[in-house]
Amino acid sequence: MEKIRIAFFDTKPYDRSFFDECNRNYHFQIEYFETRLTPKSVAMAKGFDAVCAFVNDNIDDKTVDELYNMGVKLIAMRCAGYNNVSLKAAYDRITVVRVPGYSPYAVAEYALAMIMTLNRSLHRAYNRIRENNFSINGFLGFDLRGKTFGIIGTGKIGLVFAEILQGFGVKIIAYDLFPNHKAAKQYNFEYLPLEEIYRQADVISLHCPLTPENVHMINHDAIKMMKKGVFIVNTSRGKLIDTKALIDGLKNKHIGAAALDVYEEESDYFFEDLSNHAIDDDKLARLMTFPNVLVTSHQAFFTREAMTNIAQVTLDNIRDFFGPKLLPNAICARCDGSRNCPPANTPCARKA
Ligand code: NAI
């Protein structure tokens, strides 16, 4: 039997080591490309049965059309989010699969790590001490205990975040399009309307997917509703926040701090070593100047356990697609299992 050929895009050495190790059990013919999958690079997928892509690949209408025309049958996302894939173009032509939950712990733990780091200035203390500067001026933080945490999106990651917070003596309030009342009881939190989360929370942590409806949900109007000194954490997707509004809120001190593992224009920067280049993106460059902003490069997922699960589930998805099995991880705009079902006329990319 001929081996199934998979073109991996946007790969780094760590992707290759985890996937090569895992592929010992699958024997797929894998080719790794460093370049992103975009309308420009899509020609590289010619001759492959499937492509495997990541968070910053640009799988828009044109990319999908080209993939379809060259006979690629499957887009296997090696991540949970799929906002960068045109499901409309894929509908009924190319199946799209993803890895829905490789480690909610990795991301939830990371969100808390960012809060603790930024609140207590650990990132700055590390640098100061290395220069023999033992002053603690400017490092004043606050106790988490007694503060109100607002969680937006109580799916897998949001709930692990709520679970972790149980030990901190905080009050948790949450918003989700589809409230999970059983979990709310279990983790002692209350669902409130979004505006109330904005009004009441000292710390707001985003754990919802990016959808066409919630692009720039954190904008000038939302920030205006928030408490002065609010702490905003985004480990979800950059476009949930209007960066210009965030910068304005930081400049006028309405926002106390921002921890960002994602950024709306991250695709040209994140995951790359650009230490010999100037940053062209003025908003990113400005963000990085604030002492009360912590930017990291979309690394919340990056644990050994998550990488192992990503490789395993991605290769399982590919095996299942080319075999007789059902595809539990196919992305269907109506039934992707996330309980985030858009209106009924949204196209579905699930294999029939
Ligand atoms: P999930 O699908 O288990 O949960 C998402 C929750 O958000 C669901 O309960 C859904 O009903 C809710 N939701 C959808 N739209 C909403 C809206 N407009 N407002 C409020 N709630 C809404 O997803 P999971 O696994 O918890 O992941 C959440 C997000 O985290 C992913 O979509 C992805 O964007 C991001 N992520 C980031 C990673 C990183 O490395 N920084 C790694 C993995 C995921």
mmCIF file of C-alpha atoms and ligand atoms in Angstrom:
data_model
loop_
_atom_site.group_PDB
_atom_site.id
_atom_site.type_symbol
_atom_site.label_atom_id
_atom_site.label_comp_id
_atom_site.label_asym_id
_atom_site.label_seq_id
_atom_site.Cartn_x
_atom_site.Cartn_y
_atom_site.Cartn_z
ATOM 1 C CA MET A 1 0.000 0.000 0.000
ATOM 2 C CA GLU A 2 1.271 3.475 -0.850
ATOM 3 C CA LYS A 3 2.199 5.646 2.048
ATOM 4 C CA ILE A 4 0.041 8.651 2.827
ATOM 5 C CA ARG A 5 2.009 11.817 2.064
ATOM 6 C CA ILE A 6 1.697 14.773 4.410
ATOM 7 C CA ALA A 7 3.170 18.249 3.944
ATOM 8 C CA PHE A 8 3.819 19.930 7.294
ATOM 9 C CA PHE A 9 3.935 23.722 7.141
ATOM 10 C CA ASP A 10 5.386 26.281 9.555
ATOM 11 C CA THR A 11 7.488 23.702 11.358
ATOM 12 C CA LYS A 12 10.239 24.204 13.889
ATOM 13 C CA PRO A 13 12.806 21.664 15.159
ATOM 14 C CA TYR A 14 10.629 20.846 18.169
ATOM 15 C CA ASP A 15 7.648 19.985 15.924
ATOM 16 C CA ARG A 16 9.829 17.621 13.932
ATOM 17 C CA SER A 17 11.192 15.804 16.947
ATOM 18 C CA PHE A 18 7.752 15.153 18.478
ATOM 19 C CA PHE A 19 6.137 14.173 15.164
ATOM 20 C CA ASP A 20 9.047 11.968 14.040
ATOM 21 C CA GLU A 21 8.937 10.113 17.342
ATOM 22 C CA CYS A 22 5.171 9.643 17.108
ATOM 23 C CA ASN A 23 5.224 8.717 13.398
ATOM 24 C CA ARG A 24 7.190 5.552 14.221
ATOM 25 C CA ASN A 25 3.774 4.040 14.938
ATOM 26 C CA TYR A 26 2.041 5.387 11.813
ATOM 27 C CA HIS A 27 4.631 5.283 8.997
ATOM 28 C CA PHE A 28 3.288 8.295 7.124
ATOM 29 C CA GLN A 29 5.544 9.931 4.568
ATOM 30 C CA ILE A 30 6.108 13.338 6.130
ATOM 31 C CA GLU A 31 7.837 16.330 4.598
ATOM 32 C CA TYR A 32 8.520 19.310 6.824
ATOM 33 C CA PHE A 33 8.507 22.841 5.471
ATOM 34 C CA GLU A 34 9.594 25.841 7.511
ATOM 35 C CA THR A 35 7.487 28.204 5.475
ATOM 36 C CA ARG A 36 3.919 29.045 6.429
ATOM 37 C CA LEU A 37 1.015 27.756 4.389
ATOM 38 C CA THR A 38 -0.295 30.809 2.546
ATOM 39 C CA PRO A 39 -1.732 31.566 -0.895
ATOM 40 C CA LYS A 40 1.881 32.137 -2.012
ATOM 41 C CA SER A 41 3.408 28.916 -0.647
ATOM 42 C CA VAL A 42 0.462 26.611 -1.300
ATOM 43 C CA ALA A 43 2.061 25.229 -4.489
ATOM 44 C CA MET A 44 4.475 23.321 -2.233
ATOM 45 C CA ALA A 45 1.575 21.055 -1.249
ATOM 46 C CA LYS A 46 1.347 19.589 -4.749
ATOM 47 C CA GLY A 47 1.595 15.814 -4.697
ATOM 48 C CA PHE A 48 0.595 15.471 -1.044
ATOM 49 C CA ASP A 49 -2.546 13.816 0.283
ATOM 50 C CA ALA A 50 -2.822 16.042 3.333
ATOM 51 C CA VAL A 51 -1.389 19.240 4.750
ATOM 52 C CA CYS A 52 -0.698 19.823 8.412
ATOM 53 C CA ALA A 53 -0.852 23.451 9.532
ATOM 54 C CA PHE A 54 -0.604 25.621 12.635
ATOM 55 C CA VAL A 55 -2.018 28.769 14.201
ATOM 56 C CA ASN A 56 -0.462 31.397 11.935
ATOM 57 C CA ASP A 57 -0.824 29.685 8.581
ATOM 58 C CA ASN A 58 -3.134 31.580 6.257
ATOM 59 C CA ILE A 59 -5.618 29.028 4.955
ATOM 60 C CA ASP A 60 -7.961 31.488 3.314
ATOM 61 C CA ASP A 61 -10.332 30.935 0.376
ATOM 62 C CA LYS A 62 -7.506 31.073 -2.156
ATOM 63 C CA THR A 63 -5.282 28.614 -0.253
ATOM 64 C CA VAL A 64 -8.164 26.181 0.151
ATOM 65 C CA ASP A 65 -9.141 26.481 -3.539
ATOM 66 C CA GLU A 66 -5.564 25.708 -4.584
ATOM 67 C CA LEU A 67 -5.291 22.776 -2.179
ATOM 68 C CA TYR A 68 -8.524 21.372 -3.526
ATOM 69 C CA ASN A 69 -7.450 21.835 -7.144
ATOM 70 C CA MET A 70 -4.181 19.981 -6.543
ATOM 71 C CA GLY A 71 -5.977 17.064 -4.948
ATOM 72 C CA VAL A 72 -5.188 17.593 -1.260
ATOM 73 C CA LYS A 73 -7.980 15.938 0.701
ATOM 74 C CA LEU A 74 -7.326 16.896 4.284
ATOM 75 C CA ILE A 75 -6.228 19.933 6.274
ATOM 76 C CA ALA A 76 -4.991 18.661 9.630
ATOM 77 C CA MET A 77 -4.618 21.525 12.083
ATOM 78 C CA ARG A 78 -2.132 20.676 14.818
ATOM 79 C CA CYS A 79 -3.828 23.114 17.202
ATOM 80 C CA ALA A 80 -7.220 23.731 18.783
ATOM 81 C CA GLY A 81 -8.148 27.045 17.132
ATOM 82 C CA TYR A 82 -9.171 27.158 13.464
ATOM 83 C CA ASN A 83 -10.002 30.817 12.945
ATOM 84 C CA ASN A 84 -7.293 30.934 10.228
ATOM 85 C CA VAL A 85 -9.068 28.353 8.022
ATOM 86 C CA SER A 86 -11.807 29.287 5.567
ATOM 87 C CA LEU A 87 -14.428 26.677 6.429
ATOM 88 C CA LYS A 88 -16.654 28.251 3.799
ATOM 89 C CA ALA A 89 -14.141 27.380 1.066
ATOM 90 C CA ALA A 90 -13.483 23.934 2.533
ATOM 91 C CA TYR A 91 -17.145 23.013 2.776
ATOM 92 C CA ASP A 92 -17.874 19.779 0.986
ATOM 93 C CA ARG A 93 -14.432 19.746 -0.671
ATOM 94 C CA ILE A 94 -11.674 19.330 1.891
ATOM 95 C CA THR A 95 -12.086 17.972 5.385
ATOM 96 C CA VAL A 96 -10.575 19.968 8.221
ATOM 97 C CA VAL A 97 -9.539 18.299 11.471
ATOM 98 C CA ARG A 98 -8.004 19.742 14.603
ATOM 99 C CA VAL A 99 -6.701 18.802 18.042
ATOM 100 C CA PRO A 100 -9.468 20.066 20.295
ATOM 101 C CA GLY A 101 -7.902 19.627 23.714
ATOM 102 C CA TYR A 102 -4.264 18.577 23.903
ATOM 103 C CA SER A 103 -3.620 20.053 27.309
ATOM 104 C CA PRO A 104 -5.946 22.597 28.850
ATOM 105 C CA TYR A 105 -3.579 22.454 31.841
ATOM 106 C CA ALA A 106 -0.692 23.838 29.780
ATOM 107 C CA VAL A 107 -2.644 26.967 28.812
ATOM 108 C CA ALA A 108 -4.491 27.499 32.106
ATOM 109 C CA GLU A 109 -1.281 27.099 34.138
ATOM 110 C CA TYR A 110 0.440 29.503 31.782
ATOM 111 C CA ALA A 111 -2.290 32.126 32.175
ATOM 112 C CA LEU A 112 -1.762 31.996 35.914
ATOM 113 C CA ALA A 113 2.031 32.088 35.470
ATOM 114 C CA MET A 114 1.666 35.284 33.437
ATOM 115 C CA ILE A 115 -0.552 36.877 36.078
ATOM 116 C CA MET A 116 1.831 35.989 38.892
ATOM 117 C CA THR A 117 4.871 37.117 36.913
ATOM 118 C CA LEU A 118 3.438 40.441 35.883
ATOM 119 C CA ASN A 119 1.730 41.245 39.166
ATOM 120 C CA ARG A 120 4.896 40.606 41.161
ATOM 121 C CA SER A 121 7.296 41.924 38.493
ATOM 122 C CA LEU A 122 9.331 38.724 38.361
ATOM 123 C CA HIS A 123 10.340 39.395 34.758
ATOM 124 C CA ARG A 124 11.818 42.731 35.750
ATOM 125 C CA ALA A 125 13.359 41.462 38.998
ATOM 126 C CA TYR A 126 15.227 38.767 37.060
ATOM 127 C CA ASN A 127 16.880 41.387 34.859
ATOM 128 C CA ARG A 128 17.606 43.804 37.687
ATOM 129 C CA ILE A 129 19.331 41.219 39.850
ATOM 130 C CA ARG A 130 21.555 40.151 36.978
ATOM 131 C CA GLU A 131 22.845 43.709 36.887
ATOM 132 C CA ASN A 132 23.471 43.800 40.633
ATOM 133 C CA ASN A 133 20.473 46.072 41.110
ATOM 134 C CA PHE A 134 18.759 44.815 44.261
ATOM 135 C CA SER A 135 16.206 47.615 44.499
ATOM 136 C CA ILE A 136 12.535 46.652 44.671
ATOM 137 C CA ASN A 137 11.204 50.077 43.686
ATOM 138 C CA GLY A 138 8.331 49.789 41.233
ATOM 139 C CA PHE A 139 7.636 46.121 41.992
ATOM 140 C CA LEU A 140 4.601 46.680 44.230
ATOM 141 C CA GLY A 141 1.957 44.055 43.431
ATOM 142 C CA PHE A 142 -1.370 43.058 44.969
ATOM 143 C CA ASP A 143 -2.627 39.967 46.819
ATOM 144 C CA LEU A 144 -4.745 37.804 44.546
ATOM 145 C CA ARG A 145 -6.778 36.720 47.557
ATOM 146 C CA GLY A 146 -10.080 38.554 47.752
ATOM 147 C CA LYS A 147 -9.906 39.809 44.143
ATOM 148 C CA THR A 148 -12.582 39.120 41.528
ATOM 149 C CA PHE A 149 -11.504 37.085 38.517
ATOM 150 C CA GLY A 150 -13.613 37.235 35.352
ATOM 151 C CA ILE A 151 -13.276 34.260 33.035
ATOM 152 C CA ILE A 152 -14.600 34.730 29.504
ATOM 153 C CA GLY A 153 -15.099 31.296 27.949
ATOM 154 C CA THR A 154 -15.587 28.368 30.304
ATOM 155 C CA GLY A 155 -14.647 25.500 28.000
ATOM 156 C CA LYS A 156 -11.783 23.148 28.662
ATOM 157 C CA ILE A 157 -9.132 25.780 29.412
ATOM 158 C CA GLY A 158 -11.417 28.230 31.223
ATOM 159 C CA LEU A 159 -12.603 25.502 33.558
ATOM 160 C CA VAL A 160 -9.099 24.284 34.388
ATOM 161 C CA PHE A 161 -8.244 27.913 35.097
ATOM 162 C CA ALA A 162 -11.238 28.120 37.457
ATOM 163 C CA GLU A 163 -10.141 24.878 39.100
ATOM 164 C CA ILE A 164 -6.594 26.149 39.666
ATOM 165 C CA LEU A 165 -7.938 29.393 41.126
ATOM 166 C CA GLN A 166 -9.767 27.460 43.850
ATOM 167 C CA GLY A 167 -6.629 27.584 45.984
ATOM 168 C CA PHE A 168 -6.236 31.367 45.790
ATOM 169 C CA GLY A 169 -9.229 32.611 47.744
ATOM 170 C CA VAL A 170 -10.525 34.673 44.833
ATOM 171 C CA LYS A 171 -14.093 35.299 43.734
ATOM 172 C CA ILE A 172 -14.756 33.956 40.258
ATOM 173 C CA ILE A 173 -17.347 35.273 37.842
ATOM 174 C CA ALA A 174 -17.697 34.018 34.293
ATOM 175 C CA TYR A 175 -19.324 34.563 30.938
ATOM 176 C CA ASP A 176 -19.919 31.995 28.215
ATOM 177 C CA LEU A 177 -22.377 31.818 25.332
ATOM 178 C CA PHE A 178 -23.273 28.363 26.637
ATOM 179 C CA PRO A 179 -23.026 28.373 30.451
ATOM 180 C CA ASN A 180 -22.012 25.153 32.152
ATOM 181 C CA HIS A 181 -24.030 25.340 35.376
ATOM 182 C CA LYS A 182 -22.732 22.047 36.734
ATOM 183 C CA ALA A 183 -19.152 23.318 36.494
ATOM 184 C CA ALA A 184 -20.182 26.642 38.031
ATOM 185 C CA LYS A 185 -21.443 24.766 41.073
ATOM 186 C CA GLN A 186 -18.372 22.544 41.218
ATOM 187 C CA TYR A 187 -15.880 25.433 41.021
ATOM 188 C CA ASN A 188 -17.954 27.889 42.949
ATOM 189 C CA PHE A 189 -18.416 30.572 40.307
ATOM 190 C CA GLU A 190 -21.303 32.595 38.998
ATOM 191 C CA TYR A 191 -22.273 33.308 35.405
ATOM 192 C CA LEU A 192 -22.984 36.964 34.707
ATOM 193 C CA PRO A 193 -23.651 38.995 31.555
ATOM 194 C CA LEU A 194 -20.485 40.112 29.760
ATOM 195 C CA GLU A 195 -20.938 43.749 30.784
ATOM 196 C CA GLU A 196 -21.019 42.702 34.446
ATOM 197 C CA ILE A 197 -17.748 40.805 34.012
ATOM 198 C CA TYR A 198 -16.258 43.994 32.611
ATOM 199 C CA ARG A 199 -17.686 46.068 35.482
ATOM 200 C CA GLN A 200 -16.846 43.776 38.388
ATOM 201 C CA ALA A 201 -13.612 41.913 37.583
ATOM 202 C CA ASP A 202 -10.179 42.932 38.849
ATOM 203 C CA VAL A 203 -8.588 40.390 36.513
ATOM 204 C CA ILE A 204 -10.150 39.407 33.183
ATOM 205 C CA SER A 205 -8.840 36.284 31.477
ATOM 206 C CA LEU A 206 -9.904 35.408 27.920
ATOM 207 C CA HIS A 207 -10.504 31.723 27.174
ATOM 208 C CA CYS A 208 -13.002 31.822 24.314
ATOM 209 C CA PRO A 209 -12.218 31.074 20.669
ATOM 210 C CA LEU A 210 -11.960 33.834 18.091
ATOM 211 C CA THR A 211 -15.070 33.920 15.950
ATOM 212 C CA PRO A 212 -16.381 36.518 13.470
ATOM 213 C CA GLU A 213 -18.739 37.722 16.218
ATOM 214 C CA ASN A 214 -16.158 38.451 18.894
ATOM 215 C CA VAL A 215 -13.339 40.114 16.934
ATOM 216 C CA HIS A 216 -12.165 43.061 19.090
ATOM 217 C CA MET A 217 -14.569 42.229 21.909
ATOM 218 C CA ILE A 218 -12.124 44.074 24.166
ATOM 219 C CA ASN A 219 -12.430 47.510 22.561
ATOM 220 C CA HIS A 220 -12.723 51.109 23.763
ATOM 221 C CA ASP A 221 -16.336 50.600 24.892
ATOM 222 C CA ALA A 222 -15.542 47.415 26.817
ATOM 223 C CA ILE A 223 -12.498 48.982 28.466
ATOM 224 C CA LYS A 224 -14.539 52.029 29.485
ATOM 225 C CA MET A 225 -16.819 49.702 31.471
ATOM 226 C CA MET A 226 -13.915 48.034 33.294
ATOM 227 C CA LYS A 227 -12.590 48.898 36.751
ATOM 228 C CA LYS A 228 -9.685 51.314 36.855
ATOM 229 C CA GLY A 229 -6.531 49.245 37.228
ATOM 230 C CA VAL A 230 -8.014 46.140 35.600
ATOM 231 C CA PHE A 231 -5.598 43.353 34.714
ATOM 232 C CA ILE A 232 -6.261 41.825 31.272
ATOM 233 C CA VAL A 233 -4.910 38.402 30.307
ATOM 234 C CA ASN A 234 -5.105 36.990 26.804
ATOM 235 C CA THR A 235 -3.856 33.473 26.137
ATOM 236 C CA SER A 236 -6.574 32.858 23.569
ATOM 237 C CA ARG A 237 -6.353 34.744 20.266
ATOM 238 C CA GLY A 238 -4.907 38.177 19.560
ATOM 239 C CA LYS A 239 -7.827 39.565 17.590
ATOM 240 C CA LEU A 240 -10.097 39.337 20.638
ATOM 241 C CA ILE A 241 -8.434 42.586 21.707
ATOM 242 C CA ASP A 242 -8.345 45.851 19.768
ATOM 243 C CA THR A 243 -4.674 46.641 20.395
ATOM 244 C CA LYS A 244 -5.129 50.355 19.768
ATOM 245 C CA ALA A 245 -7.803 50.475 22.498
ATOM 246 C CA LEU A 246 -5.557 48.454 24.809
ATOM 247 C CA ILE A 247 -2.656 50.837 24.287
ATOM 248 C CA ASP A 248 -4.919 53.837 24.920
ATOM 249 C CA GLY A 249 -6.192 52.175 28.113
ATOM 250 C CA LEU A 250 -2.626 51.534 29.267
ATOM 251 C CA LYS A 251 -1.522 55.063 28.435
ATOM 252 C CA ASN A 252 -4.368 56.675 30.363
ATOM 253 C CA LYS A 253 -3.797 54.170 33.201
ATOM 254 C CA HIS A 254 -7.316 52.782 33.086
ATOM 255 C CA ILE A 255 -5.759 49.390 32.465
ATOM 256 C CA GLY A 256 -3.413 48.330 35.263
ATOM 257 C CA ALA A 257 -1.587 45.570 33.393
ATOM 258 C CA ALA A 258 -1.854 43.303 30.363
ATOM 259 C CA ALA A 259 -0.465 39.798 29.955
ATOM 260 C CA LEU A 260 -0.498 38.806 26.303
ATOM 261 C CA ASP A 261 0.558 35.454 24.926
ATOM 262 C CA VAL A 262 -1.139 36.306 21.647
ATOM 263 C CA TYR A 263 -1.265 39.449 19.536
ATOM 264 C CA GLU A 264 -3.595 40.339 16.696
ATOM 265 C CA GLU A 265 -0.797 40.753 14.135
ATOM 266 C CA GLU A 266 1.446 38.081 15.607
ATOM 267 C CA SER A 267 1.945 36.039 12.441
ATOM 268 C CA ASP A 268 4.935 38.042 11.167
ATOM 269 C CA TYR A 269 6.729 37.872 14.496
ATOM 270 C CA PHE A 270 5.780 35.111 16.857
ATOM 271 C CA PHE A 271 7.819 31.891 16.797
ATOM 272 C CA GLU A 272 10.617 33.634 14.843
ATOM 273 C CA ASP A 273 14.070 34.801 15.942
ATOM 274 C CA LEU A 274 14.094 38.422 14.810
ATOM 275 C CA SER A 275 16.808 39.593 17.182
ATOM 276 C CA ASN A 276 18.749 41.173 14.298
ATOM 277 C CA HIS A 277 15.760 43.096 12.965
ATOM 278 C CA ALA A 278 13.809 46.156 13.987
ATOM 279 C CA ILE A 279 10.131 45.642 14.748
ATOM 280 C CA ASP A 280 8.095 47.287 11.973
ATOM 281 C CA ASP A 281 4.804 46.892 13.787
ATOM 282 C CA ASP A 282 4.425 50.096 15.790
ATOM 283 C CA LYS A 283 1.624 48.749 17.983
ATOM 284 C CA LEU A 284 3.630 45.693 19.014
ATOM 285 C CA ALA A 285 6.726 47.844 19.563
ATOM 286 C CA ARG A 286 4.694 50.247 21.729
ATOM 287 C CA LEU A 287 3.193 47.400 23.761
ATOM 288 C CA MET A 288 6.666 46.106 24.518
ATOM 289 C CA THR A 289 7.678 49.449 26.052
ATOM 290 C CA PHE A 290 5.168 49.283 28.918
ATOM 291 C CA PRO A 291 6.633 47.928 32.163
ATOM 292 C CA ASN A 292 3.159 46.647 33.049
ATOM 293 C CA VAL A 293 2.757 44.606 29.861
ATOM 294 C CA LEU A 294 4.127 41.111 29.451
ATOM 295 C CA VAL A 295 4.212 39.831 25.885
ATOM 296 C CA THR A 296 5.146 36.244 25.110
ATOM 297 C CA SER A 297 5.231 34.470 21.799
ATOM 298 C CA HIS A 298 2.159 32.207 21.779
ATOM 299 C CA GLN A 299 3.843 29.665 24.004
ATOM 300 C CA ALA A 300 1.061 28.816 26.464
ATOM 301 C CA PHE A 301 0.553 25.420 24.826
ATOM 302 C CA PHE A 302 4.231 24.531 24.858
ATOM 303 C CA THR A 303 4.679 21.682 27.322
ATOM 304 C CA ARG A 304 6.034 18.191 26.744
ATOM 305 C CA GLU A 305 2.619 16.712 27.488
ATOM 306 C CA ALA A 306 0.815 19.024 25.081
ATOM 307 C CA MET A 307 3.318 18.443 22.260
ATOM 308 C CA THR A 308 3.043 14.683 22.719
ATOM 309 C CA ASN A 309 -0.753 14.861 22.601
ATOM 310 C CA ILE A 310 -0.723 17.196 19.589
ATOM 311 C CA ALA A 311 1.440 14.767 17.611
ATOM 312 C CA GLN A 312 -0.588 11.737 18.647
ATOM 313 C CA VAL A 313 -4.025 13.243 17.979
ATOM 314 C CA THR A 314 -2.958 14.867 14.677
ATOM 315 C CA LEU A 315 -1.629 11.569 13.341
ATOM 316 C CA ASP A 316 -4.703 9.729 14.673
ATOM 317 C CA ASN A 317 -6.902 12.253 12.838
ATOM 318 C CA ILE A 318 -5.020 11.659 9.587
ATOM 319 C CA ARG A 319 -5.139 7.885 10.000
ATOM 320 C CA ASP A 320 -8.878 8.026 10.724
ATOM 321 C CA PHE A 321 -9.590 10.233 7.724
ATOM 322 C CA PHE A 322 -7.833 7.898 5.304
ATOM 323 C CA GLY A 323 -9.330 4.865 7.058
ATOM 324 C CA PRO A 324 -12.879 3.770 7.716
ATOM 325 C CA LYS A 325 -13.252 5.392 11.136
ATOM 326 C CA LEU A 326 -15.465 8.330 12.055
ATOM 327 C CA LEU A 327 -13.769 11.657 12.551
ATOM 328 C CA PRO A 328 -14.550 12.960 16.022
ATOM 329 C CA ASN A 329 -12.162 15.875 15.531
ATOM 330 C CA ALA A 330 -13.447 17.103 12.185
ATOM 331 C CA ILE A 331 -14.347 20.750 12.328
ATOM 332 C CA CYS A 332 -17.934 21.353 11.625
ATOM 333 C CA ALA A 333 -19.241 24.861 12.030
ATOM 334 C CA ARG A 334 -22.437 23.376 13.425
ATOM 335 C CA CYS A 335 -21.293 20.363 15.417
ATOM 336 C CA ASP A 336 -17.648 20.730 16.377
ATOM 337 C CA GLY A 337 -18.418 19.692 19.915
ATOM 338 C CA SER A 338 -17.346 23.024 21.386
ATOM 339 C CA ARG A 339 -20.943 23.966 22.072
ATOM 340 C CA ASN A 340 -20.127 27.058 20.087
ATOM 341 C CA CYS A 341 -22.620 26.391 17.329
ATOM 342 C CA PRO A 342 -22.989 29.318 14.958
ATOM 343 C CA PRO A 343 -26.176 29.951 13.018
ATOM 344 C CA ALA A 344 -27.544 27.091 10.986
ATOM 345 C CA ASN A 345 -26.541 28.540 7.623
ATOM 346 C CA THR A 346 -22.825 28.465 8.467
ATOM 347 C CA PRO A 347 -21.066 25.893 6.309
ATOM 348 C CA CYS A 348 -19.867 22.600 7.640
ATOM 349 C CA ALA A 349 -16.467 21.096 6.842
ATOM 350 C CA ARG A 350 -17.106 17.639 8.244
ATOM 351 C CA LYS A 351 -16.578 14.646 5.999
ATOM 352 C CA ALA A 352 -19.967 13.224 5.115
HETATM 353 P P1 NAI B 1 -13.299 25.093 24.190
HETATM 354 O O1 NAI B 1 -13.923 24.953 22.856
HETATM 355 O O2 NAI B 1 -13.213 23.915 25.101
HETATM 356 O O3 NAI B 1 -14.011 26.270 25.002
HETATM 357 C C1 NAI B 1 -14.331 27.514 24.456
HETATM 358 C C2 NAI B 1 -15.500 28.070 25.242
HETATM 359 O O4 NAI B 1 -15.709 29.416 24.801
HETATM 360 C C3 NAI B 1 -16.806 27.300 25.025
HETATM 361 O O5 NAI B 1 -17.399 27.020 26.270
HETATM 362 C C4 NAI B 1 -17.644 28.260 24.192
HETATM 363 O O6 NAI B 1 -19.025 28.146 24.449
HETATM 364 C C5 NAI B 1 -17.122 29.597 24.670
HETATM 365 N N1 NAI B 1 -17.346 30.702 23.744
HETATM 366 C C6 NAI B 1 -17.372 30.694 22.393
HETATM 367 N N2 NAI B 1 -17.575 31.926 21.918
HETATM 368 C C7 NAI B 1 -17.689 32.733 23.001
HETATM 369 C C8 NAI B 1 -17.902 34.136 23.165
HETATM 370 N N3 NAI B 1 -18.058 34.948 22.126
HETATM 371 N N4 NAI B 1 -17.955 34.618 24.420
HETATM 372 C C9 NAI B 1 -17.813 33.799 25.495
HETATM 373 N N5 NAI B 1 -17.609 32.480 25.397
HETATM 374 C C10 NAI B 1 -17.542 31.959 24.174
HETATM 375 O O7 NAI B 1 -11.840 25.698 23.876
HETATM 376 P P2 NAI B 1 -10.545 25.611 24.789
HETATM 377 O O8 NAI B 1 -9.824 24.344 24.530
HETATM 378 O O9 NAI B 1 -10.908 25.963 26.191
HETATM 379 O O10 NAI B 1 -9.660 26.778 24.140
HETATM 380 C C11 NAI B 1 -10.073 28.115 24.165
HETATM 381 C C12 NAI B 1 -9.192 28.917 23.228
HETATM 382 O O11 NAI B 1 -7.864 28.989 23.726
HETATM 383 C C13 NAI B 1 -9.014 28.309 21.824
HETATM 384 O O12 NAI B 1 -10.086 28.620 20.968
HETATM 385 C C14 NAI B 1 -7.741 28.949 21.344
HETATM 386 O O13 NAI B 1 -8.059 30.149 20.688
HETATM 387 C C15 NAI B 1 -6.987 29.265 22.649
HETATM 388 N N6 NAI B 1 -5.765 28.470 22.797
HETATM 389 C C16 NAI B 1 -4.579 29.126 22.947
HETATM 390 C C17 NAI B 1 -3.412 28.423 23.109
HETATM 391 C C18 NAI B 1 -2.092 29.103 23.324
HETATM 392 O O14 NAI B 1 -1.039 28.450 23.215
HETATM 393 N N7 NAI B 1 -2.053 30.385 23.660
HETATM 394 C C19 NAI B 1 -3.401 26.961 23.062
HETATM 395 C C20 NAI B 1 -4.718 26.368 22.963
HETATM 396 C C21 NAI B 1 -5.851 27.111 22.809
#
